[in-house]
Short mmCIF file of C-alpha atoms and ligand atoms in Angstrom, two decimals:
data_model
loop_
_atom_site.label_atom_id
_atom_site.label_comp_id
_atom_site.label_asym_id
_atom_site.label_seq_id
_atom_site.Cartn_x
_atom_site.Cartn_y
_atom_site.Cartn_z
CA MET A 1 7.63 2.07 -2.90
CA PRO A 2 10.84 2.05 -4.72
CA SER A 3 10.78 -0.50 -7.80
CA VAL A 4 13.22 -3.18 -8.01
CA GLN A 5 16.10 -2.89 -10.62
CA THR A 6 15.69 -6.26 -12.09
CA PRO A 7 11.98 -7.29 -11.92
CA SER A 8 11.40 -11.22 -11.96
CA ARG A 9 8.78 -13.31 -13.03
CA VAL A 10 7.34 -14.66 -9.77
CA ALA A 11 4.83 -17.17 -9.17
CA ILE A 12 3.16 -17.65 -5.60
CA VAL A 13 1.59 -21.21 -5.03
CA GLY A 14 -1.24 -20.67 -2.47
CA GLY A 15 -1.08 -16.97 -3.89
CA GLY A 16 -5.04 -16.33 -2.99
CA GLY A 17 -4.20 -17.11 0.79
CA HIS A 18 -3.52 -14.93 3.65
CA VAL A 19 0.20 -15.11 3.18
CA GLY A 20 0.30 -15.34 -0.44
CA LEU A 21 -1.91 -12.58 -1.58
CA PRO A 22 -0.50 -9.66 0.22
CA LEU A 23 3.15 -10.96 -0.51
CA GLY A 24 2.06 -10.92 -4.54
CA LEU A 25 0.77 -7.54 -4.09
CA VAL A 26 3.80 -6.29 -2.51
CA LEU A 27 6.11 -8.03 -4.97
CA CYS A 28 3.94 -6.73 -7.86
CA ASP A 29 3.98 -2.95 -6.47
CA LEU A 30 7.93 -3.39 -6.42
CA GLY A 31 7.89 -4.06 -10.20
CA HIS A 32 7.98 -7.75 -10.29
CA HIS A 33 5.46 -9.74 -12.30
CA VAL A 34 3.48 -11.85 -10.20
CA THR A 35 1.21 -15.10 -11.14
CA LEU A 36 -1.02 -15.96 -8.41
CA ILE A 37 -1.62 -19.75 -8.29
CA ASP A 38 -4.39 -21.07 -6.18
CA SER A 39 -6.61 -23.96 -6.31
CA ALA A 40 -9.72 -21.92 -4.97
CA PRO A 41 -11.19 -20.11 -8.06
CA GLN A 42 -13.71 -18.37 -6.13
CA ARG A 43 -10.84 -16.41 -4.20
CA LEU A 44 -9.08 -15.58 -7.45
CA ARG A 45 -12.55 -14.73 -9.11
CA GLU A 46 -12.79 -11.93 -6.25
CA ILE A 47 -9.26 -10.87 -6.70
CA GLY A 48 -9.67 -10.42 -10.35
CA GLU A 49 -12.73 -8.12 -9.78
CA GLY A 50 -10.48 -5.93 -7.33
CA ARG A 51 -12.14 -7.27 -4.04
CA MET A 52 -9.83 -8.89 -1.18
CA PRO A 53 -11.04 -12.30 -0.25
CA PHE A 54 -10.12 -11.10 3.51
CA TYR A 55 -9.29 -8.07 5.64
CA GLU A 56 -5.60 -6.73 4.97
CA LYS A 57 -4.77 -3.33 5.82
CA GLY A 58 -4.23 -1.32 2.62
CA GLY A 59 -5.06 -4.41 0.59
CA GLU A 60 -7.86 -3.31 -1.54
CA ALA A 61 -6.24 0.04 -2.75
CA LEU A 62 -2.62 -1.89 -3.98
CA LEU A 63 -4.80 -4.55 -5.27
CA ALA A 64 -6.37 -1.70 -7.69
CA GLN A 65 -2.96 -0.70 -8.26
CA CYS A 66 -1.65 -4.00 -9.18
CA LEU A 67 -4.49 -4.92 -11.77
CA ALA A 68 -4.02 -1.67 -13.41
CA SER A 69 -0.19 -2.29 -13.72
CA GLY A 70 -0.93 -5.31 -15.77
CA ARG A 71 1.89 -7.43 -13.86
CA LEU A 72 -0.65 -9.19 -11.59
CA HIS A 73 -2.10 -12.63 -12.96
CA SER A 74 -3.82 -15.35 -11.48
CA THR A 75 -4.66 -18.85 -12.42
CA THR A 76 -5.88 -22.41 -10.94
CA GLU A 77 -3.22 -23.92 -13.40
CA GLY A 78 -0.16 -25.48 -11.74
CA ARG A 79 1.42 -25.72 -14.93
CA ARG A 80 2.06 -21.97 -14.91
CA VAL A 81 4.88 -22.57 -12.57
CA SER A 82 7.09 -23.47 -15.61
CA ASP A 83 7.07 -19.80 -16.98
CA GLN A 84 8.52 -18.27 -13.89
CA GLU A 85 11.91 -17.54 -12.53
CA ILE A 86 10.67 -17.74 -8.93
CA VAL A 87 8.08 -19.97 -7.58
CA ILE A 88 7.00 -19.36 -3.85
CA VAL A 89 5.21 -21.65 -2.04
CA THR A 90 2.67 -20.32 0.43
CA ILE A 91 0.17 -22.85 1.18
CA GLY A 92 -1.28 -23.87 4.32
CA THR A 93 0.52 -26.40 6.56
CA PRO A 94 -2.19 -27.55 9.25
CA VAL A 95 -1.57 -30.15 11.93
CA ASP A 96 -4.19 -33.37 11.89
CA GLU A 97 -6.70 -34.65 14.44
CA TYR A 98 -3.77 -36.00 16.32
CA LEU A 99 -1.67 -32.62 16.27
CA ASP A 100 0.69 -34.06 13.93
CA PRO A 101 1.69 -32.03 10.93
CA ASN A 102 -0.43 -33.07 8.01
CA ILE A 103 2.53 -33.68 5.48
CA ARG A 104 0.63 -35.23 2.66
CA GLU A 105 -0.99 -32.71 1.23
CA PHE A 106 1.90 -30.51 1.38
CA ASP A 107 3.82 -33.23 -0.36
CA ARG A 108 1.11 -33.78 -3.05
CA THR A 109 1.38 -30.16 -3.79
CA ILE A 110 5.26 -29.88 -3.81
CA GLU A 111 5.21 -33.07 -6.14
CA ALA A 112 2.71 -31.29 -8.45
CA VAL A 113 4.83 -28.06 -8.45
CA LEU A 114 8.21 -30.05 -8.94
CA GLN A 115 6.93 -31.70 -11.94
CA GLU A 116 6.18 -28.46 -13.58
CA MET A 117 9.74 -26.95 -12.65
CA ARG A 118 12.54 -26.26 -15.03
CA PRO A 119 16.33 -26.18 -14.47
CA GLY A 120 17.57 -22.84 -12.96
CA GLN A 121 14.57 -21.92 -11.36
CA LEU A 122 14.65 -20.70 -7.54
CA LEU A 123 11.91 -22.63 -5.22
CA MET A 124 11.30 -20.64 -2.18
CA ILE A 125 9.17 -22.25 0.58
CA ARG A 126 7.54 -19.57 2.63
CA SER A 127 4.97 -21.95 4.56
CA THR A 128 5.70 -22.80 8.08
CA VAL A 129 7.05 -26.32 7.81
CA PHE A 130 8.36 -29.17 9.63
CA PRO A 131 12.04 -28.96 10.33
CA GLY A 132 13.89 -30.81 7.66
CA VAL A 133 11.45 -30.31 5.07
CA THR A 134 13.35 -27.92 2.93
CA ASP A 135 16.70 -30.06 2.56
CA ARG A 136 14.15 -33.12 1.93
CA LEU A 137 12.80 -31.09 -1.06
CA GLN A 138 16.20 -30.30 -2.47
CA ARG A 139 17.14 -34.09 -2.36
CA ARG A 140 13.86 -34.91 -4.19
CA ALA A 141 14.74 -32.49 -6.91
CA ALA A 142 18.31 -33.74 -7.02
CA GLU A 143 17.11 -37.37 -7.21
CA ARG A 144 15.03 -36.61 -10.52
CA GLY A 145 17.86 -34.79 -12.08
CA LEU A 146 16.30 -31.31 -11.66
CA ALA A 147 18.78 -28.50 -11.20
CA ILE A 148 16.87 -26.00 -9.34
CA ASP A 149 17.77 -23.90 -6.30
CA VAL A 150 15.64 -24.49 -3.06
CA CYS A 151 15.51 -22.17 -0.16
CA TYR A 152 13.29 -21.50 2.98
CA CYS A 153 12.30 -17.98 3.78
CA PRO A 154 9.83 -17.98 6.39
CA GLU A 155 6.88 -15.70 6.50
CA ARG A 156 6.75 -13.56 9.98
CA ILE A 157 3.96 -10.83 9.22
CA ALA A 158 1.21 -10.17 11.59
CA GLN A 159 -1.72 -11.47 9.91
CA GLY A 160 -3.67 -8.23 7.90
CA TYR A 161 -0.67 -5.96 8.23
CA ALA A 162 1.61 -7.71 5.85
CA ILE A 163 1.56 -4.81 3.39
CA ASP A 164 3.06 -2.59 6.04
CA GLU A 165 5.48 -5.11 7.68
CA LEU A 166 6.76 -7.13 4.62
CA THR A 167 9.75 -4.55 3.67
CA LYS A 168 10.26 -3.55 7.09
CA LEU A 169 11.04 -6.88 8.98
CA PRO A 170 14.35 -8.53 8.31
CA GLN A 171 14.15 -11.77 6.11
CA LEU A 172 15.66 -15.12 7.42
CA VAL A 173 17.02 -16.70 4.36
CA ALA A 174 18.16 -20.23 4.29
CA GLY A 175 19.53 -21.76 0.86
CA CYS A 176 20.22 -25.30 0.57
CA THR A 177 23.37 -24.30 -1.50
CA PRO A 178 25.60 -21.37 -1.70
CA ASP A 179 23.77 -20.46 -5.01
CA ALA A 180 20.35 -20.70 -3.69
CA GLN A 181 21.36 -18.60 -0.54
CA GLU A 182 22.92 -15.91 -2.90
CA ARG A 183 19.72 -15.83 -5.06
CA ALA A 184 17.29 -15.36 -2.29
CA GLU A 185 19.10 -12.95 -0.35
CA GLN A 186 19.46 -11.06 -4.10
CA PHE A 187 15.76 -11.14 -4.29
CA PHE A 188 14.97 -9.74 -0.91
CA GLY A 189 18.15 -7.23 -0.71
CA GLY A 190 16.87 -6.00 -4.29
CA MET A 191 13.57 -4.97 -2.34
CA GLY A 192 15.80 -3.15 0.37
CA ILE A 193 14.94 -6.05 2.87
CA ARG A 194 17.87 -6.91 5.35
CA CYS A 195 18.60 -10.69 5.34
CA ILE A 196 19.80 -12.76 7.89
CA PRO A 197 21.24 -16.19 6.85
CA LEU A 198 20.65 -19.34 8.33
CA LYS A 199 20.77 -23.17 7.39
CA PRO A 200 17.55 -24.52 6.38
CA VAL A 201 16.75 -26.48 9.55
CA GLU A 202 17.73 -23.37 11.67
CA ALA A 203 15.23 -21.30 9.80
CA GLU A 204 12.69 -24.06 10.19
CA LEU A 205 13.29 -23.90 13.99
CA ALA A 206 13.44 -20.28 14.07
CA LYS A 207 9.80 -19.88 12.71
CA LEU A 208 8.55 -22.77 15.00
CA PHE A 209 10.23 -21.08 18.05
CA THR A 210 8.86 -17.63 17.46
CA ASN A 211 5.25 -19.06 17.35
CA SER A 212 5.85 -21.52 20.36
CA TYR A 213 7.44 -18.72 22.17
CA ARG A 214 4.77 -16.39 21.70
CA TYR A 215 1.96 -19.00 22.62
CA ILE A 216 3.99 -20.15 25.73
CA ASN A 217 4.12 -16.50 26.69
CA PHE A 218 0.20 -16.01 26.21
CA ALA A 219 -0.09 -18.95 28.60
CA ILE A 220 1.99 -17.48 31.21
CA SER A 221 -0.57 -14.48 31.53
CA ASN A 222 -3.38 -16.29 30.85
CA GLN A 223 -2.54 -18.70 33.94
CA PHE A 224 -1.58 -15.61 35.95
CA TYR A 225 -5.04 -14.27 35.20
CA MET A 226 -7.03 -17.44 36.35
CA ILE A 227 -4.79 -17.24 39.54
CA ALA A 228 -5.56 -13.40 40.07
CA ASP A 229 -9.29 -14.13 39.17
CA SER A 230 -9.69 -16.95 41.71
CA TYR A 231 -8.51 -14.89 44.46
CA GLY A 232 -10.63 -12.05 43.94
CA ALA A 233 -7.47 -9.99 42.42
CA ASP A 234 -8.05 -8.00 39.27
CA PHE A 235 -5.14 -9.25 37.12
CA HIS A 236 -5.01 -6.10 34.88
CA ARG A 237 -4.09 -3.63 37.75
CA VAL A 238 -1.48 -6.34 38.76
CA TYR A 239 -0.31 -6.28 35.10
CA ARG A 240 -0.22 -2.30 34.89
CA ALA A 241 1.54 -2.39 38.44
CA VAL A 242 4.53 -4.78 37.47
CA THR A 243 4.95 -3.32 33.86
CA ASP A 244 4.96 0.35 35.34
CA ASP A 245 8.57 1.67 34.58
CA TYR A 246 9.86 -1.90 35.18
CA PRO A 247 11.94 -3.05 32.05
CA ARG A 248 12.38 -6.60 33.08
CA MET A 249 8.72 -7.08 32.61
CA ASN A 250 8.70 -5.52 29.01
CA GLY A 251 7.86 -8.92 27.44
CA PHE A 252 4.79 -10.02 29.84
CA ALA A 253 1.80 -10.65 27.29
CA LYS A 254 -1.59 -9.41 27.72
CA SER A 255 -4.04 -12.07 28.79
CA GLY A 256 -6.76 -13.42 26.59
CA PHE A 257 -7.70 -15.68 23.74
CA ALA A 258 -4.70 -16.99 21.84
CA GLY A 259 -6.58 -18.96 19.04
CA GLY A 260 -5.83 -18.51 15.31
CA PRO A 261 -4.52 -20.67 12.70
CA CYS A 262 -0.64 -20.23 13.59
CA LEU A 263 0.26 -20.28 17.24
CA LEU A 264 -1.06 -23.81 18.37
CA LYS A 265 -0.61 -25.44 15.16
CA ASP A 266 3.30 -24.45 15.13
CA THR A 267 3.65 -25.20 18.96
CA MET A 268 2.41 -28.71 18.10
CA GLN A 269 4.47 -29.04 14.94
CA LEU A 270 7.72 -28.21 17.19
CA ALA A 271 6.28 -30.85 19.73
CA SER A 272 5.85 -33.43 16.98
CA PHE A 273 9.40 -32.81 15.76
CA ASN A 274 10.79 -33.36 18.98
CA HIS A 275 9.14 -36.75 19.42
CA ASN A 276 6.26 -34.97 21.44
CA LEU A 277 8.53 -33.81 24.07
CA LEU A 278 7.46 -30.02 24.37
CA THR A 279 6.05 -29.82 28.01
CA LEU A 280 6.10 -26.18 28.17
CA GLY A 281 3.91 -26.27 24.71
CA HIS A 282 1.55 -28.95 25.78
CA HIS A 283 1.01 -27.17 29.07
CA ALA A 284 0.52 -23.93 27.20
CA MET A 285 -2.10 -25.61 25.08
CA MET A 286 -3.99 -26.76 28.42
CA VAL A 287 -4.10 -23.30 29.73
CA ASN A 288 -4.95 -21.26 26.60
CA GLU A 289 -7.67 -23.76 25.22
CA GLY A 290 -8.72 -23.82 28.69
CA LEU A 291 -9.44 -20.27 29.09
CA PRO A 292 -13.01 -20.36 27.71
CA SER A 293 -14.41 -23.25 30.03
CA PHE A 294 -12.60 -21.03 32.88
CA LEU A 295 -14.46 -17.81 31.88
CA VAL A 296 -17.79 -19.92 32.11
CA SER A 297 -17.09 -21.79 35.21
CA ARG A 298 -16.42 -18.23 37.07
CA LEU A 299 -19.68 -16.95 35.69
CA LYS A 300 -21.51 -19.84 36.81
CA GLU A 301 -20.34 -19.08 40.41
CA SER A 302 -21.57 -15.77 40.21
CA ARG A 303 -24.97 -16.25 38.54
CA GLU A 304 -27.60 -18.66 37.53
CA LEU A 305 -26.76 -19.29 33.74
CA SER A 306 -29.38 -21.82 32.85
CA GLY A 307 -32.17 -19.05 32.44
CA ALA A 308 -29.49 -16.42 31.12
CA THR A 309 -28.86 -15.02 27.49
CA VAL A 310 -24.95 -14.48 27.03
CA GLY A 311 -23.68 -12.25 24.27
CA ILE A 312 -20.00 -12.76 22.78
CA LEU A 313 -18.68 -9.85 21.28
CA GLY A 314 -16.31 -10.55 18.61
CA MET A 315 -15.89 -13.96 16.96
CA ALA A 316 -12.86 -13.71 14.98
CA PHE A 317 -9.53 -15.05 16.30
CA LYS A 318 -8.31 -11.50 17.03
CA GLY A 319 -9.03 -7.83 16.99
CA ASN A 320 -9.95 -5.88 13.75
CA SER A 321 -9.58 -9.23 11.61
CA ASP A 322 -12.23 -10.97 9.72
CA ASP A 323 -10.59 -14.63 10.33
CA PRO A 324 -12.70 -17.15 12.26
CA ARG A 325 -10.13 -19.82 11.90
CA SER A 326 -9.35 -21.65 15.21
CA SER A 327 -10.91 -18.68 17.09
CA LEU A 328 -11.43 -19.49 20.83
CA SER A 329 -14.72 -17.58 20.70
CA TYR A 330 -16.19 -20.50 18.92
CA LYS A 331 -15.00 -22.72 21.71
CA LEU A 332 -16.59 -20.24 24.26
CA ARG A 333 -19.89 -20.47 22.24
CA LYS A 334 -19.91 -24.26 22.56
CA VAL A 335 -19.13 -24.23 26.02
CA LEU A 336 -21.89 -21.22 26.66
CA THR A 337 -24.35 -23.50 24.72
CA LEU A 338 -24.52 -26.25 27.13
CA GLU A 339 -24.73 -23.81 30.11
CA CYS A 340 -27.09 -20.91 28.90
CA ARG A 341 -30.83 -20.53 27.58
CA GLU A 342 -29.25 -18.72 24.80
CA VAL A 343 -25.84 -17.50 23.22
CA LEU A 344 -25.72 -14.39 20.85
CA CYS A 345 -22.78 -13.92 18.91
CA THR A 346 -21.89 -10.71 17.14
CA ASP A 347 -18.91 -9.84 14.96
CA PRO A 348 -18.82 -6.58 12.47
CA PHE A 349 -15.94 -8.28 10.25
CA ILE A 350 -17.70 -11.85 9.91
CA GLN A 351 -20.66 -12.40 7.76
CA ASP A 352 -22.77 -15.27 9.42
CA PRO A 353 -26.72 -15.15 9.40
CA THR A 354 -26.78 -16.79 12.74
CA PHE A 355 -24.91 -13.64 14.10
CA VAL A 356 -26.75 -10.67 15.55
CA THR A 357 -26.00 -6.93 15.81
CA LEU A 358 -24.10 -5.46 18.33
CA GLU A 359 -26.96 -3.38 19.20
CA THR A 360 -29.18 -6.34 19.67
CA ALA A 361 -26.38 -8.61 21.41
CA ILE A 362 -25.95 -5.46 24.03
CA GLU A 363 -29.73 -5.14 24.27
CA ARG A 364 -30.57 -8.99 24.72
CA SER A 365 -28.09 -10.17 26.66
CA ASP A 366 -27.72 -10.48 30.59
CA VAL A 367 -24.23 -10.67 30.40
CA LEU A 368 -21.51 -10.00 27.57
CA ILE A 369 -18.14 -11.63 27.25
CA LEU A 370 -15.54 -9.99 24.99
CA GLY A 371 -14.34 -12.49 22.40
CA ALA A 372 -11.86 -10.06 20.13
CA CYS A 373 -10.81 -6.60 20.71
CA HIS A 374 -12.30 -4.95 17.66
CA SER A 375 -11.42 -1.31 18.18
CA GLU A 376 -15.17 -0.23 17.87
CA TYR A 377 -15.99 -1.94 20.93
CA ARG A 378 -14.00 0.85 22.86
CA GLN A 379 -16.99 2.88 22.36
CA ILE A 380 -19.55 0.34 24.05
CA ARG A 381 -21.62 2.08 26.89
CA THR A 382 -23.72 -0.31 28.72
CA ASP A 383 -24.46 -1.16 32.25
CA LYS A 384 -24.64 -4.84 31.58
CA PRO A 385 -21.76 -6.66 33.07
CA VAL A 386 -18.77 -7.54 30.51
CA VAL A 387 -16.43 -10.22 31.12
CA ASP A 388 -13.17 -8.78 29.56
CA VAL A 389 -10.23 -11.33 30.08
CA PHE A 390 -8.11 -9.04 27.53
CA GLY A 391 -8.36 -5.75 29.77
CA PHE A 392 -9.21 -4.00 26.54
CA LEU A 393 -12.29 -2.17 27.63
CA GLY A 394 -10.64 0.06 30.26
CA ARG A 395 -13.08 1.57 32.54
CA THR A 396 -15.73 2.18 29.57
CA ALA A 397 -17.62 -0.79 30.42
CA CYS A 398 -18.52 -2.58 33.77
CA HIS A 399 -16.58 -5.62 34.38
CA GLU A 400 -17.55 -9.00 35.78
CA SER A 401 -14.62 -11.63 36.07
N1 LIG B 1 -1.72 -16.34 8.18
C1 LIG B 1 -0.68 -16.06 8.90
O1 LIG B 1 -0.64 -14.77 9.40
C2 LIG B 1 0.81 -16.69 8.59
C3 LIG B 1 2.09 -15.63 9.20
C4 LIG B 1 3.13 -16.61 8.87
C5 LIG B 1 3.06 -17.82 8.29
N2 LIG B 1 1.87 -18.66 8.17
C6 LIG B 1 2.32 -19.73 7.30
O2 LIG B 1 1.84 -19.65 5.92
C7 LIG B 1 1.17 -20.60 5.46
C8 LIG B 1 -0.27 -20.36 4.79
O3 LIG B 1 -0.82 -19.82 5.70
P1 LIG B 1 -2.26 -18.82 5.18
O4 LIG B 1 -2.78 -18.11 6.40
O5 LIG B 1 -2.13 -18.09 4.21
O6 LIG B 1 -3.29 -19.84 4.53
P2 LIG B 1 -4.63 -19.78 3.77
O7 LIG B 1 -5.46 -20.93 3.74
O8 LIG B 1 -5.12 -18.40 4.04
O9 LIG B 1 -3.99 -19.78 2.36
C9 LIG B 1 -3.28 -20.86 1.71
C10 LIG B 1 -3.97 -20.91 0.27
O10 LIG B 1 -3.45 -21.81 -0.31
C11 LIG B 1 -4.33 -22.64 -1.38
N3 LIG B 1 -4.05 -23.79 -1.69
C12 LIG B 1 -4.07 -24.87 -0.91
N4 LIG B 1 -3.67 -26.07 -1.47
C13 LIG B 1 -3.22 -25.45 -2.85
C14 LIG B 1 -2.55 -26.09 -4.07
N5 LIG B 1 -2.24 -27.47 -3.93
N6 LIG B 1 -2.46 -25.32 -5.06
C15 LIG B 1 -2.48 -23.98 -5.03
N7 LIG B 1 -2.89 -23.36 -4.00
C16 LIG B 1 -3.40 -23.95 -2.79
C17 LIG B 1 -5.46 -22.28 -0.86
O11 LIG B 1 -6.71 -22.25 -1.58
C18 LIG B 1 -5.55 -20.72 0.11
O12 LIG B 1 -5.80 -19.73 -0.86
C19 LIG B 1 1.18 -21.67 6.52
O13 LIG B 1 2.20 -22.63 6.63
C20 LIG B 1 1.03 -20.80 7.89
O14 LIG B 1 1.39 -21.44 8.96
C21 LIG B 1 0.70 -17.92 8.03
#
């Protein structure tokens, strides 16, 4: 990658995470001096030893390069924020048990960050936040007489592919003031990234709209899958037929599990922001979260499950990922556990002593259900029935749906 002309000292709060670490590596590779600040010492230890704590395409090689450059540092000490020109926040922003944003933890971290900041620094929020949070943060800084620039620049990468995508995607940039806007645009522009200016609340909504749109889109296909399946039609044949040389269906999503740490969470953030009025979002949740139960109910119609062993192929929330967060394969396991004699789980990317190998899962199961589209599953050859809601295995495995 080409180097930036004016390298900055950048701290990333949450720098050991799925968003923070790839960002830190790319910034470091471009010539910036990067300090990863993270409250998880084990993650930082692994990073310091040259191991990625999670799968990221090209991550390990780039990490080695960054460590060798001497420009990548890591620490658990929040006070290191004060040595930097730019502070980027990438900590998690989960929803609570009532599906409302868990603002308290985010606020606590931001409060600690503000305490260490000096006048003249740029504070960039990159976590996905509740609309209004960025402007509120600017007011909090101003109230305490802290003259910093505040902006919101949401992360929009596909998890696992950040290193590829970070400099290719246009960046939404929203400064709370013209100075903040200019500095943020200079920062990304200096890396050759095209900036799209917005107001903070617009950028906050843009990020939530993107994830809610994708979540709702998956629900449309999942509902259609359930309809087709209930009436003896093959959804994937219908899918191929309606998308074949017919541009108006280009946006038609594939059916499959819509889990993971972002899509449902951000749809619920948007609902919460709009006083719980997001009918499409709530219906999408019922469809997507109901898919594992639907698959099990359909299976029960065709076979006696109480004496059966069922294998789940893939426990990560998506294909070729090692991330189990909010994966619907775990929900599937829970539903199956109540119905079957035994449930076997396998995943090549996730270390779990209760999982079995792929060979064991195939050999010992009476029926298999695809939970995540890992590439290696394309090679599966078995005469056991395989439930494939994703339509991923093509004709290489026998289907039961
Ligand atoms: N994962 C994605 O693909 C993705 C994509 C776009 C946006 N986002 C958003 O980015 C944010 C982060 O998501 P993530 O998947 O990277 O989460 P993550 O859990 O992988 O990373 C968060 C990191 O922050 C650290 N942390 C938590 N509290 C801290 C504190 N007080 N001080 C320092 N470090 C702290 C954690 O130890 C962790 O390493 C969320 O708002 C998410 O919605 C995620």
